[in-house]
XYZ file of C-alpha atoms in Angstrom:
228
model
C -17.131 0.474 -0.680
C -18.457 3.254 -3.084
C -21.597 1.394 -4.396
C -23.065 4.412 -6.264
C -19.438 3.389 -8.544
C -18.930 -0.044 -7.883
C -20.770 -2.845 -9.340
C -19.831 -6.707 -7.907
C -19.897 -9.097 -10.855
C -20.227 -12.959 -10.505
C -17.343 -14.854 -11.855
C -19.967 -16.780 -14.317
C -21.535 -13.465 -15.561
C -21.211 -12.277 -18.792
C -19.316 -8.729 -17.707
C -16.563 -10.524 -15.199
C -15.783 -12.491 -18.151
C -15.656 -9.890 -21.156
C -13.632 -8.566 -18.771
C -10.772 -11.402 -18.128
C -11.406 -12.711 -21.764
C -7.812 -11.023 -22.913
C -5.920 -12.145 -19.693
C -2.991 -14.561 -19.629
C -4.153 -18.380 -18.645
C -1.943 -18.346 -15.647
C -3.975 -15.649 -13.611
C -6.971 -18.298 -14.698
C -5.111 -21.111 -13.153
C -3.372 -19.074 -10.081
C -6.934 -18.415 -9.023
C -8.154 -22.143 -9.619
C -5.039 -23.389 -7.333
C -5.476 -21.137 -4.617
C -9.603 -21.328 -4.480
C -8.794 -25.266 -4.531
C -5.962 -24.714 -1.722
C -3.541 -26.821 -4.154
C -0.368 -26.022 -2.416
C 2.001 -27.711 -4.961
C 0.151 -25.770 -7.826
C 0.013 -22.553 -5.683
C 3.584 -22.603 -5.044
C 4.518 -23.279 -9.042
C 2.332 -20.322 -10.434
C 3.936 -18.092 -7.719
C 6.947 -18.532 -9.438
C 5.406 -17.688 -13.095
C 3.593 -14.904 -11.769
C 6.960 -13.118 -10.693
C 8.675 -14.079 -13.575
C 5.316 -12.268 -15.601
C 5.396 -9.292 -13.698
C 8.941 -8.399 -14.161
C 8.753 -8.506 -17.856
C 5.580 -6.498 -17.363
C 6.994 -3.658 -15.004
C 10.508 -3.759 -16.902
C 8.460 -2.150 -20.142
C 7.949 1.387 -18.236
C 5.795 3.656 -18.141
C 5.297 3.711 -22.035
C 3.694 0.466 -22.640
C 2.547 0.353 -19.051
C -0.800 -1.970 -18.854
C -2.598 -1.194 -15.332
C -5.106 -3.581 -15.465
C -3.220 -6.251 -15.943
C -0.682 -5.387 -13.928
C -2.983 -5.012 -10.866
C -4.222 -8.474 -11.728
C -0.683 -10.177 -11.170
C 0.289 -7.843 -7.788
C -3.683 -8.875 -7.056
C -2.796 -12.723 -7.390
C 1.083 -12.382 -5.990
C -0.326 -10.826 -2.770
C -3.304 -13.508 -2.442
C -0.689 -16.283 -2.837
C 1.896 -14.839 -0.083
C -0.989 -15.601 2.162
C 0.239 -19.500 2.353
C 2.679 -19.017 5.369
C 4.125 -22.528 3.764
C 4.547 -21.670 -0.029
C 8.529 -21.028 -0.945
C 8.495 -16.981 -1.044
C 10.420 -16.017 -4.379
C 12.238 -13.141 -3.774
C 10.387 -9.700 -4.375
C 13.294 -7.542 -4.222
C 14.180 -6.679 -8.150
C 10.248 -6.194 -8.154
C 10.103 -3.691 -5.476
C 13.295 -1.863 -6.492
C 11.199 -1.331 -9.619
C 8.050 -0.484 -8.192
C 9.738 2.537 -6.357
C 11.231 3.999 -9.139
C 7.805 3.654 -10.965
C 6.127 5.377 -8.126
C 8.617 8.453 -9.087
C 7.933 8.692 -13.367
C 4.155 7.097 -12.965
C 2.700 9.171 -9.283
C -0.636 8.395 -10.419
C -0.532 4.751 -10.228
C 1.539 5.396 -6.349
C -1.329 2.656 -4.758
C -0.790 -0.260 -7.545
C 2.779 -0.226 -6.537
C 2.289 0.558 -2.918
C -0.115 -2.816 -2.354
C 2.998 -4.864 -3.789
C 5.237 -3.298 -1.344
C 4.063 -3.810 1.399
C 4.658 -7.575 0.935
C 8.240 -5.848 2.117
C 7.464 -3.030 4.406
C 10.278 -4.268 6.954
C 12.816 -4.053 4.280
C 15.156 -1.298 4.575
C 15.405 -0.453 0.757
C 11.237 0.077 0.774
C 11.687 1.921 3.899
C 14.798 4.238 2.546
C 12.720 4.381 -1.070
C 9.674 5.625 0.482
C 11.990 8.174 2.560
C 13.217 9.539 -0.590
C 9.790 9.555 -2.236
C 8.387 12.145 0.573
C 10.956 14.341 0.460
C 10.027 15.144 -3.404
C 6.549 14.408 -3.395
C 4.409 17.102 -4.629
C 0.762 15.185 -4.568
C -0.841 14.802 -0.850
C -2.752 12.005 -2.154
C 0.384 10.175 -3.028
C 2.078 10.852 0.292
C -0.604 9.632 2.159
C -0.224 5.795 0.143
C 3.578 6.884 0.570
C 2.828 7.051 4.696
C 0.641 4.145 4.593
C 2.798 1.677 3.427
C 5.467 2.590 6.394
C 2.943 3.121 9.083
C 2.108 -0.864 8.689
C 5.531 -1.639 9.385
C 6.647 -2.807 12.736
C 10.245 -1.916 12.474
C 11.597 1.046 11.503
C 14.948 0.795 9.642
C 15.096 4.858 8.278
C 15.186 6.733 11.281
C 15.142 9.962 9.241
C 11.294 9.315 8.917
C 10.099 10.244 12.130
C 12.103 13.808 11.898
C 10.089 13.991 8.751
C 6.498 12.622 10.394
C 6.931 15.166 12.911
C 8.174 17.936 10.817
C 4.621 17.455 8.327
C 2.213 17.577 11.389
C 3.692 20.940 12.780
C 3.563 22.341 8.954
C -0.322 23.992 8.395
C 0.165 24.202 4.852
C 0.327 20.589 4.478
C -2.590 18.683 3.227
C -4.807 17.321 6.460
C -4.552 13.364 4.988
C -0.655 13.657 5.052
C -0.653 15.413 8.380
C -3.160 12.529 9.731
C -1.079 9.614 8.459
C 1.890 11.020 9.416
C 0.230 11.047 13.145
C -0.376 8.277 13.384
C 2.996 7.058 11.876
C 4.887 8.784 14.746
C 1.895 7.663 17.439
C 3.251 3.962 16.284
C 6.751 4.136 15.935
C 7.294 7.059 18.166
C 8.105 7.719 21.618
C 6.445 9.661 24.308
C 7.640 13.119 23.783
C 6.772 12.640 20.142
C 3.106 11.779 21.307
C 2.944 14.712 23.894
C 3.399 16.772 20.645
C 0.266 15.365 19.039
C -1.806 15.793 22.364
C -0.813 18.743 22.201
C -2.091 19.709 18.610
C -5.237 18.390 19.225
C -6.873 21.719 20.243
C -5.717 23.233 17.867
C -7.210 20.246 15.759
C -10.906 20.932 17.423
C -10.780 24.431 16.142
C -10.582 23.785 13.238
C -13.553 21.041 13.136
C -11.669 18.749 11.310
C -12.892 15.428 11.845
C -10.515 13.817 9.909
C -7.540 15.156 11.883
C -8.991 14.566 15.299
C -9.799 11.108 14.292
C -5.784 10.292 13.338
C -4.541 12.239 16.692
C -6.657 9.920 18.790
C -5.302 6.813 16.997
C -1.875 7.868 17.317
C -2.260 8.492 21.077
C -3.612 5.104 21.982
C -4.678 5.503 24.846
C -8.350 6.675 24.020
C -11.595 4.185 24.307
C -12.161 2.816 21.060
C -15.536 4.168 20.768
C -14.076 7.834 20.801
C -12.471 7.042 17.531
C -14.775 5.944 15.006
């Protein structure tokens, strides 16, 4: 947490509520539900709260409202976290969110935290393929990279040519070259972790702690302690 920019409000002070005064009553009542554990009410704001968001992402990047937009991915993610509630289906959602991610690159993490709700889809999977191959901003690569390194199925094949080819490239950016690591240390296979093993002095040359720090996660097989 960044405290020198961050500043923690209680949800009775006068700034936390300035702040919510102009949002809709649902994300009110979502919270209320799920603080309560209210299954039944849970479970019927779920529904509203997809229905909201659509509308919200379907006006593009014109009238695009972040704030509030974060606040309904905030609430739709907190509510998936009832393994009982009745899931609606995310799909039309993340379809969107992926070809937001390609007009709007600057919002890449709002969209990202919403899809991984379906990292072991194939269409976030394939959409996220696609995204690398054009993407122009390390920062959004490495959200891009983070999102499929969670997975625990791989669906696209064609990204672990494409992990492997950004590590061996030295003109990418160091945090898409350390994702991608350890991307291919998890979904990889031996030979592909030989490779990184074998970067690695060339990573201690360089002093880059940031790089040796991913190559040791993605060859799991060093003591914890060695990696923090």
């Amino acid at each position: 947490l960044a405290s020198h920019k961050t500043e923690i409000w209680e949800r009775s002070g006068g700034e936390y509520n300035n702040f919510v005064k102009d949002f809709p009553e649902i994300l009110i009542k979502t919270d209320e539900a799920y603080q309560r554990r209210d299954r039944q009410q849970v479970n019927f704001y779920l529904a509203q709260l997809v229905i909201d968001l659509k509308k919200l992402i379907g006006r593009g990047k014109m009238d695009f409202d972040e704030r509030l937009v974060r606040a309904y991915i905030w609430r739709i993610i907190k509510c998936h976290r009832f393994t009982e509630l009745d899931k609606p289906d995310l799909q039309s959602i993340g379809v969107a969110c992926l070809r937001l991610i390609d007009v709007m690159p600057d919002r890449t993490d709002t969209f990202v935290n919403l899809l991984l709700l379906h990292k072991e889809r194939k269409y976030v999977q394939t959409g996220a393929y696609n995204l690398l191959k054009e993407s122009i901003y390390p920062w959004q690569e490495m959200h891009l990279w983070r999102l499929i390194l969670q997975s625990n199925t791989i669906k696209k094949s064609e990204l672990l040519q494409l992990a492997s080819e950004r590590i061996r490239d030295d003109s990418i950016h160091e945090s898409v070259r350390g994702y991608s690591m350890i991307f291919l240390g998890k979904h990889g296979d031996y030979q592909d972790r030989d490779m990184i093993e074998s970067l690695l002095n060339t990573i201690h040359e360089t002093h880059s702690y940031f790089m040796t720090r991913c190559a040791l996660i993605a060859l799991q097989k060093h003591p914890e302690k060695t990696t923090i």
